[in-house]
Short mmCIF file of C-alpha atoms and ligand atoms in Angstrom, two decimals:
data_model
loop_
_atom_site.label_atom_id
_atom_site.label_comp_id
_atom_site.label_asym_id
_atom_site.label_seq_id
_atom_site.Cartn_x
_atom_site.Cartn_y
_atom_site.Cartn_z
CA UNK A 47 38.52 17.15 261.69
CA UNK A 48 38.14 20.65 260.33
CA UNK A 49 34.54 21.43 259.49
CA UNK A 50 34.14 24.17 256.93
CA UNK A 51 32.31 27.54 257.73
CA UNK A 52 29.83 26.71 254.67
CA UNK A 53 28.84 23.05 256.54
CA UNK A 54 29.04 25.33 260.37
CA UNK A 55 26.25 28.28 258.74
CA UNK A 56 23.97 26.12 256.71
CA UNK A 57 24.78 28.56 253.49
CA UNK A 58 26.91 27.30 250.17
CA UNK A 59 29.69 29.11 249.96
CA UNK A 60 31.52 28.75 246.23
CA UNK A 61 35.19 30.21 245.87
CA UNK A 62 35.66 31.14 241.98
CA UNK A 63 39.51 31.64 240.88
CA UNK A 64 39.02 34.54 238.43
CA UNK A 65 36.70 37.92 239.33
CA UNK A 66 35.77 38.94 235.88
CA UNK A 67 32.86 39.78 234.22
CA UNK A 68 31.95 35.95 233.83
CA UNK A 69 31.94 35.37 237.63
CA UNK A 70 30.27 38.82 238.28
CA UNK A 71 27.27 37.25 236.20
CA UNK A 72 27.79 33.91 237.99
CA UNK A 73 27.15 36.05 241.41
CA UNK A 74 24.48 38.16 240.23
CA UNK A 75 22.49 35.47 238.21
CA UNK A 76 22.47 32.90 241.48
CA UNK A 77 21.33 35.55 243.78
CA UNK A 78 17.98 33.95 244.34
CA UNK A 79 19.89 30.92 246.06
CA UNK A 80 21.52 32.12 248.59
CA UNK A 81 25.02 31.79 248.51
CA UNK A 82 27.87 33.19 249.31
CA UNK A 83 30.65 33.84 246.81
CA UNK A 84 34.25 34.33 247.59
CA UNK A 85 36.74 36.02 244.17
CA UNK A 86 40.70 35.32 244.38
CA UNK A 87 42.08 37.49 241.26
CA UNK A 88 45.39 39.14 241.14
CA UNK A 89 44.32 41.96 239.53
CA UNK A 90 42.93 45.34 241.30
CA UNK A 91 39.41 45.26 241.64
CA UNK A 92 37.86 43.17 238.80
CA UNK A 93 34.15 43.46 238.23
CA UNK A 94 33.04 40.69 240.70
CA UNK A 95 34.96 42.22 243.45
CA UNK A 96 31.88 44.63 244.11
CA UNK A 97 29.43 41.83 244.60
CA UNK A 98 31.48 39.42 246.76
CA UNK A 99 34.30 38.71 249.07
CA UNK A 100 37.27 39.27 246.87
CA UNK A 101 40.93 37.72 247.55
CA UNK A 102 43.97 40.32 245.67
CA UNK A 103 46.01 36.97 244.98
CA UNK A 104 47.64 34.76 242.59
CA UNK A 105 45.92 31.75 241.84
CA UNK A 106 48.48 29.45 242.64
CA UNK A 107 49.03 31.66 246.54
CA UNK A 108 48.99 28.89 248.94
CA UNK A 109 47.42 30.63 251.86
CA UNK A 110 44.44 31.76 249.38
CA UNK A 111 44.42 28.25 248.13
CA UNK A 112 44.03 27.01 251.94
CA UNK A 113 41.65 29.83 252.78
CA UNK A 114 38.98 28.62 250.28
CA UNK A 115 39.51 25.43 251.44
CA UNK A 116 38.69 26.31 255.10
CA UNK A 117 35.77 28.51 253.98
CA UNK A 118 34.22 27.04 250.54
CA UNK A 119 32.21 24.02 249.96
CA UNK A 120 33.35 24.17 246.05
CA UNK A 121 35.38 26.07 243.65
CA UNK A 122 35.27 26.92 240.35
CA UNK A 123 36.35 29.49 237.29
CA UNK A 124 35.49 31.80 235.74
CA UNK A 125 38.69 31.66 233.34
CA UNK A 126 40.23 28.97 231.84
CA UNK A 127 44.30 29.89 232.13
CA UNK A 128 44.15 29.55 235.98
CA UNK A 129 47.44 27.06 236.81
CA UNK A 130 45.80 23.46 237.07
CA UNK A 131 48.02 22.67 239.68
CA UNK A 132 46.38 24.94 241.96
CA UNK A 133 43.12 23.54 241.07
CA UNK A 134 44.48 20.26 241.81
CA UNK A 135 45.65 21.47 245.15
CA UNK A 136 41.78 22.44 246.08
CA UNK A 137 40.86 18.73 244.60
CA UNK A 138 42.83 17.27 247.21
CA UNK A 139 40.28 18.93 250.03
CA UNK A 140 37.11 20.01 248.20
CA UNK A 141 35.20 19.91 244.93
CA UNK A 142 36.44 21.71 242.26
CA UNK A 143 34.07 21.85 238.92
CA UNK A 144 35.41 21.72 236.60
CA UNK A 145 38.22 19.33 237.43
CA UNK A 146 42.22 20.48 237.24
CA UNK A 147 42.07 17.61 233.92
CA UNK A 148 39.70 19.14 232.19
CA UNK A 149 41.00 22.47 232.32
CA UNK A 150 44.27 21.02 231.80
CA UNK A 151 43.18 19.62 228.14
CA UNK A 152 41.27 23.23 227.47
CA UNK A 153 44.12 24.98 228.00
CA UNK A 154 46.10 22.96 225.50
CA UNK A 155 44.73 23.50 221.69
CA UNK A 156 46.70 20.69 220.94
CA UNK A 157 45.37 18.63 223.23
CA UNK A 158 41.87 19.87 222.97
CA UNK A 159 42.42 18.93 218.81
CA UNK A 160 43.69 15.09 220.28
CA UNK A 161 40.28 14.61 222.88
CA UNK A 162 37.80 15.91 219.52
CA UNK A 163 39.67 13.26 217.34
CA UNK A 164 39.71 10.56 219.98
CA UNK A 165 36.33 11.06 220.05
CA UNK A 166 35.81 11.03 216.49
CA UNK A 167 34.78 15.01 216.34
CA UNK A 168 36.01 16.79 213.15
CA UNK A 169 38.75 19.62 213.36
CA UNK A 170 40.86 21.57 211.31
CA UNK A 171 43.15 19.89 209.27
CA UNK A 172 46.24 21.21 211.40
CA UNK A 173 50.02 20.07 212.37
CA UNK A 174 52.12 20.40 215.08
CA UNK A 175 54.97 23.31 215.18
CA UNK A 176 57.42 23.10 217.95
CA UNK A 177 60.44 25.69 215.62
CA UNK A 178 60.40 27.11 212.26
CA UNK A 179 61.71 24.41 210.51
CA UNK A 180 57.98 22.24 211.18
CA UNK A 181 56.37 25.83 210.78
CA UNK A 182 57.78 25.35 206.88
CA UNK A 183 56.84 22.01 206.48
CA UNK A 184 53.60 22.55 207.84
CA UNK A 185 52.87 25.36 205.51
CA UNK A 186 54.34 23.74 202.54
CA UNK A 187 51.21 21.04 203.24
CA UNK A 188 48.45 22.77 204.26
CA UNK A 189 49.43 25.92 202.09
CA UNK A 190 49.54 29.78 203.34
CA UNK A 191 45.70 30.29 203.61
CA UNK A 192 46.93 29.16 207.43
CA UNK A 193 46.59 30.23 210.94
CA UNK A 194 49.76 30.00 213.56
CA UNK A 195 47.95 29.41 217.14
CA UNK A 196 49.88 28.98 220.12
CA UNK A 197 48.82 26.01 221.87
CA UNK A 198 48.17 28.08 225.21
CA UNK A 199 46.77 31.34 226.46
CA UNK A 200 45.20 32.28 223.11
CA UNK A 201 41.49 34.24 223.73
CA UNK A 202 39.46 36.96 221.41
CA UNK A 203 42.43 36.00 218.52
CA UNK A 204 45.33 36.84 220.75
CA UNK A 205 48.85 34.42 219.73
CA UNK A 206 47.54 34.16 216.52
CA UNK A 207 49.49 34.74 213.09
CA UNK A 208 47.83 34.57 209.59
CA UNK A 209 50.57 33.28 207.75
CA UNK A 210 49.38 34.57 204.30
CA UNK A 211 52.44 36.97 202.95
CA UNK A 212 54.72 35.98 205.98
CA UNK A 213 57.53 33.76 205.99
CA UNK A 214 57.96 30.73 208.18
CA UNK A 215 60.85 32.34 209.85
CA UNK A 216 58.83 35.86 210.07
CA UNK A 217 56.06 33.94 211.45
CA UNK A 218 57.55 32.06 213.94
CA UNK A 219 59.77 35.43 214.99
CA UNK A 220 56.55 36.99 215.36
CA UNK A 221 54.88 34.19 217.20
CA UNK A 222 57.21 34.46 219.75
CA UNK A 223 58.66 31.07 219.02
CA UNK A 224 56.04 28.94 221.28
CA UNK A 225 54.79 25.25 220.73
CA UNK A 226 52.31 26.04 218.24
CA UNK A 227 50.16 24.67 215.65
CA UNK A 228 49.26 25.37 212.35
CA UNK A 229 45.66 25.34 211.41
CA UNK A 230 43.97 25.45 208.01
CA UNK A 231 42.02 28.34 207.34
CA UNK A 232 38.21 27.23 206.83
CA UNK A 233 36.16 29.19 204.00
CA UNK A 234 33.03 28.74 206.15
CA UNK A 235 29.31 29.21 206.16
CA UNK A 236 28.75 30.59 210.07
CA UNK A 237 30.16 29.45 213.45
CA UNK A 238 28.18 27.98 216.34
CA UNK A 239 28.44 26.91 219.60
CA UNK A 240 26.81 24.80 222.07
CA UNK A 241 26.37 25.40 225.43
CA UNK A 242 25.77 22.46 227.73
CA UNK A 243 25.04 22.31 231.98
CA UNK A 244 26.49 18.92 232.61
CA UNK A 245 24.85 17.72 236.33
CA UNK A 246 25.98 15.38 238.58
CA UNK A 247 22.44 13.50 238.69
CA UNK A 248 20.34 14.27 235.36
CA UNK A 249 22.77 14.61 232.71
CA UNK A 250 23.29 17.11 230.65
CA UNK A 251 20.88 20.26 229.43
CA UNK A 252 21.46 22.01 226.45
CA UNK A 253 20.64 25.48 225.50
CA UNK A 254 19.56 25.82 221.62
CA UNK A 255 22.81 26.58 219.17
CA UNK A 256 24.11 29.98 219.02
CA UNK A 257 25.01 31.47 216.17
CA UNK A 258 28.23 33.98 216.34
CA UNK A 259 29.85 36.69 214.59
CA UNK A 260 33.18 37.49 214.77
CA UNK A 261 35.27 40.82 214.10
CA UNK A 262 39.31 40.23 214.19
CA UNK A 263 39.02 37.03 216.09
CA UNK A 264 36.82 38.42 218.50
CA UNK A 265 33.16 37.54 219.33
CA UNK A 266 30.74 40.31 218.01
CA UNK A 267 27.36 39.10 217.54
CA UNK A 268 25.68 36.08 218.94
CA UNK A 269 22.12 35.10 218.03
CA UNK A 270 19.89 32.19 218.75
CA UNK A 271 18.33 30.13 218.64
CA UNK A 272 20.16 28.73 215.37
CA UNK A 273 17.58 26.45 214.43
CA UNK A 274 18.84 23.27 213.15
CA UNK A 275 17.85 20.14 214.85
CA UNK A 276 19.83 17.90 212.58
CA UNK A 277 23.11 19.71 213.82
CA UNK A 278 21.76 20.35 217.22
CA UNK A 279 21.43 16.51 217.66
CA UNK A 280 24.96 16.42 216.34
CA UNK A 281 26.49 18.59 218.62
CA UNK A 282 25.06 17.63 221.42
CA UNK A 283 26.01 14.24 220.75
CA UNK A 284 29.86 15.26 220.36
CA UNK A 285 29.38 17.32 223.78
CA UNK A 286 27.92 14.16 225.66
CA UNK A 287 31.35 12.45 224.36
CA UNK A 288 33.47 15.13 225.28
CA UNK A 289 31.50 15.51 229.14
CA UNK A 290 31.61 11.80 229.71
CA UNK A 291 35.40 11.79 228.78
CA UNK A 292 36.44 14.24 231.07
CA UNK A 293 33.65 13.31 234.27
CA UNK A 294 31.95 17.14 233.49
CA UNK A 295 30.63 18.69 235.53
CA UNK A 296 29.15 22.67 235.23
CA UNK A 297 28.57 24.77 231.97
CA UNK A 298 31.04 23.08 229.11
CA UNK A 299 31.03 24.98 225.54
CA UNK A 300 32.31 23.53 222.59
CA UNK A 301 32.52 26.20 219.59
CA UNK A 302 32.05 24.98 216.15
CA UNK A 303 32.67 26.11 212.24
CA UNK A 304 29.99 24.99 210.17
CA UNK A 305 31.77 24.37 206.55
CA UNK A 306 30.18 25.25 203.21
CA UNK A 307 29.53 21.42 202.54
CA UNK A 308 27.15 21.79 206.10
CA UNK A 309 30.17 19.66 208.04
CA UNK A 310 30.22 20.75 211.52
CA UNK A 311 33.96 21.19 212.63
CA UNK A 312 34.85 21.38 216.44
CA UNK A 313 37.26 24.77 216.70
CA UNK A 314 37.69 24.64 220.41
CA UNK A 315 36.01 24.45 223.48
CA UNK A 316 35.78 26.48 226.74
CA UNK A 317 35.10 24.95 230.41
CA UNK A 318 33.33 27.68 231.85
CA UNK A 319 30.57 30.02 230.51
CA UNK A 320 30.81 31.48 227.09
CA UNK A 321 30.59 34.83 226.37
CA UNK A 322 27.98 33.43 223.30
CA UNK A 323 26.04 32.30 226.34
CA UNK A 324 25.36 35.83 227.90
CA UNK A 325 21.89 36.34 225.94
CA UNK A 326 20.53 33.35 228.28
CA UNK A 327 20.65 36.13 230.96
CA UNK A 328 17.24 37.63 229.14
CA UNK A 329 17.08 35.19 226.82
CA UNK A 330 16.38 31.58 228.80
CA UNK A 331 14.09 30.45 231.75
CA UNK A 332 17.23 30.30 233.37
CA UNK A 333 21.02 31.93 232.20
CA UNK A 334 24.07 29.68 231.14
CA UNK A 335 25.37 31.70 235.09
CA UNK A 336 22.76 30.03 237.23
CA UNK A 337 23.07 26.81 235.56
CA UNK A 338 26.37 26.34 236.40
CA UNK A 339 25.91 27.46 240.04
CA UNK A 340 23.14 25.10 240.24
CA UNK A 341 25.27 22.35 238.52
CA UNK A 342 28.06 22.16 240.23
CA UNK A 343 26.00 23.26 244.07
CA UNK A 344 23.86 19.80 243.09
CA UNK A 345 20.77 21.57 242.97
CA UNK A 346 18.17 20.78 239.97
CA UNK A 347 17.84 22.02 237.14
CA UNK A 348 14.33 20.37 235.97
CA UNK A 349 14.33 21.88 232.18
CA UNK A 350 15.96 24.68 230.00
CA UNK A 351 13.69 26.36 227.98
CA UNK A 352 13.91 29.65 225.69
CA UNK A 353 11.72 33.19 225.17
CA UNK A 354 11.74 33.82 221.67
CA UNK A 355 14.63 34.75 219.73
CA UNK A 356 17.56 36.57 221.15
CA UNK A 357 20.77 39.01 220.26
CA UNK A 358 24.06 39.89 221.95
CA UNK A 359 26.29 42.39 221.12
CA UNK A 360 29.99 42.90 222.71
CA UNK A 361 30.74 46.25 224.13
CA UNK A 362 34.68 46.28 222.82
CA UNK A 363 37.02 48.82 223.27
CA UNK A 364 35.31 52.00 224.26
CA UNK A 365 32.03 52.34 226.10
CA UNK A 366 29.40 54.34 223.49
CA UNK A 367 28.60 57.28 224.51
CA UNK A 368 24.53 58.47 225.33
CA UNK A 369 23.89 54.59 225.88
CA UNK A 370 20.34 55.25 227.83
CA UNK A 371 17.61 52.79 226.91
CA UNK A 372 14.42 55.30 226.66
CA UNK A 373 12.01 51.95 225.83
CA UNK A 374 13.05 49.33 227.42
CA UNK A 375 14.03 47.49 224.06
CA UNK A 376 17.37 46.13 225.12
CA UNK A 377 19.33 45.44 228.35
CA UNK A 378 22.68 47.07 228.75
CA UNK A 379 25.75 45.71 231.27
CA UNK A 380 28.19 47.82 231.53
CA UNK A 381 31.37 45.25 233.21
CA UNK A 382 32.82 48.97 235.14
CA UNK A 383 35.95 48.22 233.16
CA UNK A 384 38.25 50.99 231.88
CA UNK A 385 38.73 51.26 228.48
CA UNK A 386 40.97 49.56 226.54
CA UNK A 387 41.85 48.74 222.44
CA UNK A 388 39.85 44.82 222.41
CA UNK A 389 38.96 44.66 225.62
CA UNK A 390 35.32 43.21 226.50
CA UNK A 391 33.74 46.44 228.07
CA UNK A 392 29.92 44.88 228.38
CA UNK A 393 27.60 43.90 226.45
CA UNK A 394 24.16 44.27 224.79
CA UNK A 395 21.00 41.98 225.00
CA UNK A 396 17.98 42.15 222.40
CA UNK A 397 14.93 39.73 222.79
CA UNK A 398 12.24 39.51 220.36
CA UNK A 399 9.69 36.97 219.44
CA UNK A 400 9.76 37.98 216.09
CA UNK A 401 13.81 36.81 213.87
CA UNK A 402 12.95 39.50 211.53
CA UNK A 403 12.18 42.36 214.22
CA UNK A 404 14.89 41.07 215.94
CA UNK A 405 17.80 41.45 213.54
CA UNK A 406 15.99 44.93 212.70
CA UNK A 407 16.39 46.10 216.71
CA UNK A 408 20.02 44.71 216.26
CA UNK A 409 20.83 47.14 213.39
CA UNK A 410 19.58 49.92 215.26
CA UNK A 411 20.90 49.70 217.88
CA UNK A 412 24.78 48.88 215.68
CA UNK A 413 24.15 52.23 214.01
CA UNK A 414 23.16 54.28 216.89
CA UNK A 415 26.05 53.27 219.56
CA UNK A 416 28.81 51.30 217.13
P1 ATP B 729 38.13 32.85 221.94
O1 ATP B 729 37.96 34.27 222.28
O2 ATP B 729 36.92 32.21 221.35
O3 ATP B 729 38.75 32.05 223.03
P2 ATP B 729 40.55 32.30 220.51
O4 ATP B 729 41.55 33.36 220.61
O5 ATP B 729 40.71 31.11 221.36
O6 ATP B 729 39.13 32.91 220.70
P3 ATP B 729 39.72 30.93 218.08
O7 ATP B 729 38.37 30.62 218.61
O8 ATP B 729 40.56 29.80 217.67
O9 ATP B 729 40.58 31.88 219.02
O10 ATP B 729 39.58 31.94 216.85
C1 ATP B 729 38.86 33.14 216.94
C2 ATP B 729 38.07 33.34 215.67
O11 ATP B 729 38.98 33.46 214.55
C3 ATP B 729 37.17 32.17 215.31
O12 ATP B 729 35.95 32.21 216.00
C4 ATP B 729 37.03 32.41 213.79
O13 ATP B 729 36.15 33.46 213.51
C5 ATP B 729 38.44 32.81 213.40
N1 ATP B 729 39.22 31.57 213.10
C6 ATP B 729 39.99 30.89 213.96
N2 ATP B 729 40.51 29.78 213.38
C7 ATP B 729 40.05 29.76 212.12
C8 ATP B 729 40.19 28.85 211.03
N3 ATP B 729 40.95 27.77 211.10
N4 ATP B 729 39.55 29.14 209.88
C9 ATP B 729 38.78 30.25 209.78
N5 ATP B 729 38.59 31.14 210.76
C10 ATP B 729 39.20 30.91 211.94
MG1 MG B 730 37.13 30.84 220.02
#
């Protein structure tokens, strides 16, 4: 019998495949419980690498694989395109939240669109494009006010075509001729999301609904709470379908389009936390980060509550320049990334008990560094 060096010391010890700035918040957020975090990414030194043991790997290297099962009680993500074989590998020996199936379907948009209308969860009206030939039919029904999405590895708006002026041949050439879908553009009011800690032993908590902004298909703005309890029900209701489906367990986001008519329409979800969950860090009794630690280490989480309203703003691209906060009225993270056109750099967190004051901080704060 091989007993693992978390069981031998007494102390957790969580593997997370994927050293970004998601599991650098995962690490710093859980500090307070004492365990010990282990980081397999290929690239050189992502931003968790500085606050844990860090593995230069590919996900899918079988020694790493072994490794973290010799040394880690569980594993999880901090990104969702890690191969689900190798997370089905781990499953064989340890815990792995969230399961290799669930980030199997969240990989998939098309299969992510089939579990929301299983489940009876509105989408976009959308079809299936496997060449150029179902690219043309598909725009001759739902028209050229249309999106292209590959089914996989599509984040911040990447693999995505607005079809508008293009061809279907142009379109697919550009696409790169993957299995794709194509998605009707929706004239809506606002997007939300909702972020839920699904536990092994007292369900699932939700955080309030976040509201978010986007700029070129990437996430801008969030604010919450967006206070709606009619849609909060809903969408909670649609998460507890999806979580039960796929045996949840951890931080599961599902992010919505909320139509002109008020119809809430599931876009897509993510099974990890959200980058429209980073205000918790200020902005909850405890962050989206250390709810999913706790989740999937089994240790309770007896409520979720919220201080007042918050604000985050993405840090994209470039760094501003003369970013010192003199008064303490927001909190900066800088993810020590370099700079790059789109990348996720940090972010910025404004709390305020007061909407109005709030949104005001918010616009300073745009104008000063953005
Ligand atoms: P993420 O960074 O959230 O993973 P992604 O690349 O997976 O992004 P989506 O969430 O599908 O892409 O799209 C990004 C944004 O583009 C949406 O939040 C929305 O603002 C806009 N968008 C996407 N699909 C549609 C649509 N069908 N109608 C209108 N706007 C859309
Ligand atoms: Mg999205």
């Amino acid at each position: 019998m091989c007993l693992r060096v978390g069981t031998l010391k007494n102390k957790m010890r969580i593997g997370i495949l994927g050293g970004g700035q998601l599991a650098m918040m995962m690490i710093q957020m859980s500090e307070k419980h004492n365990i010990e975090f282990i980081v397999v990414d290929p690239s050189d030194n992502p931003p968790a690498s500085k606050y844990a043991k860090y593995i230069k790997s590919d996900y899918d290297n079988k020694e790493s694989l072994d490794y973290l099962i010799d040394t880690c009680d569980v594993v999880t993500i901090d990104f969702e395109n890690v191969p689900s074989e190798a997370l089905k590998y781990l499953e064989n020996s340890i815990s792995v939240y969230p399961g290799s199936q669930a980030v199997k379907i969240c990989q998939d948009r098309l299969k992510e669109k089939n579990i929301f209308n299983k489940n009876s969860i509105p989408t976009t009206e959308y079809h299936v494009v496997n060449n150029a030939k179902d690219l043309s039919a598909a725009i001759d029904i739902l028209g050229t006010d249309s999106i292209l999405k590959s089914r996989k590895l599509g984040y911040d708006g990447k693999n995505q075509i607005i079809i508008n002026k293009h061809s279907a041949e142009e379109a697919w050439l550009l696409s790169g001729k993957v299995d794709a879908i194509l998605e009707k553009k929706i004239d809506f009011q606002t997007e939300v999301s909702i972020i839920g800690v699904c536990t092994k032993s007292s369900g699932t908590l939700f955080y309030p609904l976040v509201e978010n902004f986007h700029k070129n298909g990437i996430l801008n703005l969030s604010i919450a709470p967006y206070e709606n309890s009619n849609l909060q029900k809903l969408a909670e209701s649609y998460h507890n379908k999806i979580a039960k489906e796929l045996n949840y367990i951890g931080v599961l986001v599902i992010e919505f389009f909320l139509d002109k008519s008020g119809v809430l329409i599931a876009n897509e979800m993510a099974p990890r936390v959200h980058n429209s969950g980073h205000w918790t860090n200020e902005g909850a009794n405890i962050s989206q980060f250390e709810a999913h630690i706790m989740a999937i280490s089994d240790i309770e989480i007896k409520n979720i509550s919220i201080n007042g309203n918050s604000a985050m703003m993405n840090i994209i691209s470039k760094m501003p320049e003369n970013i010192i906060d003199t008064n303490g009225s927001y909190k900066l993270y800088d993810y020590g990334k370099s700079e790059r056109l789109n990348r996720k750099l940090g972010h910025i967190t404004v709390t305020d008990n007061d909407k109005k004051d709030l949104i005001k901080n918010v616009n300073r704060i745009s104008k000063s560094f953005f």
